[in-house]
CSV table of C-alpha atoms in Angstrom, one decimal:
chain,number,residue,atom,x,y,z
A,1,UNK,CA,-1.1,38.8,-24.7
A,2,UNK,CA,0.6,41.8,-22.5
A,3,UNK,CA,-2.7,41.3,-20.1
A,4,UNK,CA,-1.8,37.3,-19.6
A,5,UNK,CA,2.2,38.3,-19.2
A,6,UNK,CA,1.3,41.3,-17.1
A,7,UNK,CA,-1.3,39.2,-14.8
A,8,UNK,CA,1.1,36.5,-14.7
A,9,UNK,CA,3.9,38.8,-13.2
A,10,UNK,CA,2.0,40.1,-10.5
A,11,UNK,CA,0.7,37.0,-9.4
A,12,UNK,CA,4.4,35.4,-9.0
A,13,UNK,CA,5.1,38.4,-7.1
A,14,UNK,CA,2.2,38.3,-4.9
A,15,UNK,CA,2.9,34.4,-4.1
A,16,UNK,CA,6.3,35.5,-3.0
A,17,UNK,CA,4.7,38.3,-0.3
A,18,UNK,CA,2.6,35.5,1.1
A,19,UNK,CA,4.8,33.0,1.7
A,20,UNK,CA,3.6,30.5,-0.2
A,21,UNK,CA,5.9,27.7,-0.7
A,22,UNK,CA,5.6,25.2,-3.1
A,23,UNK,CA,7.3,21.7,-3.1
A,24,UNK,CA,9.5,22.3,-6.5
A,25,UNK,CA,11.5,24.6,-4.0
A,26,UNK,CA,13.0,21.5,-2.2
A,27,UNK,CA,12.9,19.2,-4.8
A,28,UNK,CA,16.7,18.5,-4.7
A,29,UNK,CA,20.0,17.4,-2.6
A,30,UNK,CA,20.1,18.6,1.0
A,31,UNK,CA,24.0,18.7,2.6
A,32,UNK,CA,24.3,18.8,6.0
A,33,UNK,CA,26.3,21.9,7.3
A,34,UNK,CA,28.2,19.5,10.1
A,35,UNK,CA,29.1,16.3,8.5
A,36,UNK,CA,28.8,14.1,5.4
A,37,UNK,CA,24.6,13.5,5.7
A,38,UNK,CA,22.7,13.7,2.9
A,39,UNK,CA,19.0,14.0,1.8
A,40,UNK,CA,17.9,13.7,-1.6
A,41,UNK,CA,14.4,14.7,-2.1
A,42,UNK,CA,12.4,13.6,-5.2
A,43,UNK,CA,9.3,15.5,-6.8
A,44,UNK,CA,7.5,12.2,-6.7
A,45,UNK,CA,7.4,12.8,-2.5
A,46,UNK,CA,9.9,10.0,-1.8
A,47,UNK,CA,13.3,10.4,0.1
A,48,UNK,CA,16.9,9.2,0.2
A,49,UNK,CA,18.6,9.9,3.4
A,50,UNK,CA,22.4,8.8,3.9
A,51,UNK,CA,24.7,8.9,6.6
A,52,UNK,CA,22.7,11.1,8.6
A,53,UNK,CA,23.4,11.4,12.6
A,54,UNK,CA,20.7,9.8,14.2
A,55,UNK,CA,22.0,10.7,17.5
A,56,UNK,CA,21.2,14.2,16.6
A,57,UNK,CA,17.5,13.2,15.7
A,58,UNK,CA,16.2,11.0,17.8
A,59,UNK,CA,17.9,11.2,21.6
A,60,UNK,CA,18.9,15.0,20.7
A,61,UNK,CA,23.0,14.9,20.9
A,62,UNK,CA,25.8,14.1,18.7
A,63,UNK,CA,26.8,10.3,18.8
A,64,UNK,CA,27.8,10.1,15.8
A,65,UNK,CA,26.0,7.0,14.5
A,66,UNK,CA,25.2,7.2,11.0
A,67,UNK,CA,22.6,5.6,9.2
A,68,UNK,CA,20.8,5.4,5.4
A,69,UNK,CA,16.9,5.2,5.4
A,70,UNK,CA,14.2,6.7,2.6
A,71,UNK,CA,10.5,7.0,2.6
A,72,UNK,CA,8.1,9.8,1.6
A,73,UNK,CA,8.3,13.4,2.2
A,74,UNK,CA,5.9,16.5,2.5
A,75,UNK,CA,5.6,19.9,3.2
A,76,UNK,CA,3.2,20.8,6.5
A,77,UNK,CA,1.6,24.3,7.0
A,78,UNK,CA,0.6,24.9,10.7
A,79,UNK,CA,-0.6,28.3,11.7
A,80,UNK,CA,1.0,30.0,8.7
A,81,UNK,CA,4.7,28.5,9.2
A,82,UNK,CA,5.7,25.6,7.2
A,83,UNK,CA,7.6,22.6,8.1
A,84,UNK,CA,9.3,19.7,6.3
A,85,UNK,CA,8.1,16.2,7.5
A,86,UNK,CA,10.5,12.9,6.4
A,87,UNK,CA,8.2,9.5,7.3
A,88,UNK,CA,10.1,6.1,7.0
A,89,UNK,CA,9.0,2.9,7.4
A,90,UNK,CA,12.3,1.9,8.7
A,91,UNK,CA,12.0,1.1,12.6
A,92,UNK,CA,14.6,2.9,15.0
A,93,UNK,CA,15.0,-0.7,16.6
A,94,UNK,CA,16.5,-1.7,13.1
A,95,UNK,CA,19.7,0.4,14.1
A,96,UNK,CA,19.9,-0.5,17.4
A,97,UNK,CA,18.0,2.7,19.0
A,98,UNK,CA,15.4,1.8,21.9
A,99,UNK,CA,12.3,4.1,20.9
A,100,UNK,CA,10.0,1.6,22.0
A,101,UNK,CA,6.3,1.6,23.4
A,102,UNK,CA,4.1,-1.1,24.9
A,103,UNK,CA,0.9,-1.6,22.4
A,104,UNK,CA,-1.6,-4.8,22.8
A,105,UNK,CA,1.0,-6.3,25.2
A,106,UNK,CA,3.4,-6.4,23.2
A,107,UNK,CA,6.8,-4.1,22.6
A,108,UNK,CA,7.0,-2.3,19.5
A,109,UNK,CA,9.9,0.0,17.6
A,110,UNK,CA,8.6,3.4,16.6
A,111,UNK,CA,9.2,4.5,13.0
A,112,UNK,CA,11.9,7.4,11.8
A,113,UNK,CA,9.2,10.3,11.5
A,114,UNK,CA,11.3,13.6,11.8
A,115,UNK,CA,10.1,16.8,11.2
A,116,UNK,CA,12.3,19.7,9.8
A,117,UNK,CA,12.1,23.4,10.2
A,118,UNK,CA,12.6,26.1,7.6
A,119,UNK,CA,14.8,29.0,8.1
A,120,UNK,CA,13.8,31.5,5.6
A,121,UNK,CA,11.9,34.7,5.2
A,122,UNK,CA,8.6,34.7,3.3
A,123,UNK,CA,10.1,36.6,0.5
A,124,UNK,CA,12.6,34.2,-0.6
A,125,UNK,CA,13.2,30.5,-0.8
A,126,UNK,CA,14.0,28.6,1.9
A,127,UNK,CA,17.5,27.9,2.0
A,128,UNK,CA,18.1,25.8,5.2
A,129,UNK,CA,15.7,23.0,6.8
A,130,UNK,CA,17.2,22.5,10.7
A,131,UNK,CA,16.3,20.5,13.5
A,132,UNK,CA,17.4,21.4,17.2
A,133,UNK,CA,19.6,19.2,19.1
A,134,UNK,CA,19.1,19.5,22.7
A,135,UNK,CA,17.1,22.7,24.2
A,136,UNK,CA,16.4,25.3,21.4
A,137,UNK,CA,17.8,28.1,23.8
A,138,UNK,CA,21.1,26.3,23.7
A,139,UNK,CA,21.2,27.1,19.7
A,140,UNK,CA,22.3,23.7,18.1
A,141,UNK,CA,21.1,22.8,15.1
A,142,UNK,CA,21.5,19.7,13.0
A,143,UNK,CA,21.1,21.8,9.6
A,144,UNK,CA,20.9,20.8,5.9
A,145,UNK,CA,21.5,23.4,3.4
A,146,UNK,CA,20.2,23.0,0.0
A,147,UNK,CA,22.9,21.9,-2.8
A,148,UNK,CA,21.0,22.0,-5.9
């Protein structure tokens, strides 16, 4: 039983020098750090985002225009770093936001599709998910920091 306890010990701990994350460590409310957005993610893979700045994710500056949407969430690894992806089905033209592209003729809406990054080192759990607004060098984030 001490081998199985023991074994078990150093594997959590080697999983933590990786970094290795796992999605039970955003299951949970997100709260952004600016204003009163919200994301609620579920361990099923589905979303709830409300009042969240679209402004601030789609054409890169604070408007200020708040929406609700939800879909389905994931984790993405590329080249080692991880990512948090939100996909919606809810088209930007919904809210009155021209993300539009020409396809068989015909104008189209593109749907909400952002994609988050993690700030956090490898040996702890993440505890902010950001996007940039505007140029990165400029610093401006549109962060969420995890409530529970």
């Amino acid at each position: 039983m001490k081998k199985i306890i023991i074994a078990g010990f150093l594997f959590s701990i080697l999983s933590a020098c990786t970094g290795v994350m796992a999605k039970a460590d955003f299951v949970g409310i997100w709260k952004s750090s600016s204003d009163n957005a919200v994301i609620k993610l579920n361990t099923d893979g589905t979303y709830i985002a409300k009042q969240v700045d679209i402004g601030k994710l789609d054409s890169n500056e604070d408007n200020g225009k708040a929406i609700d949407f939800s879909g389905k969430w994931q984790l993405v690894k590329n080249d080692g770093d991880y990512s948090l992806r939100l996909h919606s089905e809810a088209l930007y033209s919904n809210f009155g936001i021209d993300k539009t592209y020409i396809e068989d003729g015909k104008r189209r809406s593109h749907k909400i599709d952002i994609t988050f990054e993690i700030q956090g080192g490898t040996r702890e759990k993440p505890l902010q998910v950001f996007t940039w607004i505007g140029d990165p060098d400029d610093m401006h984030k549109y962060e969420f920091i995890k409530a529970e």
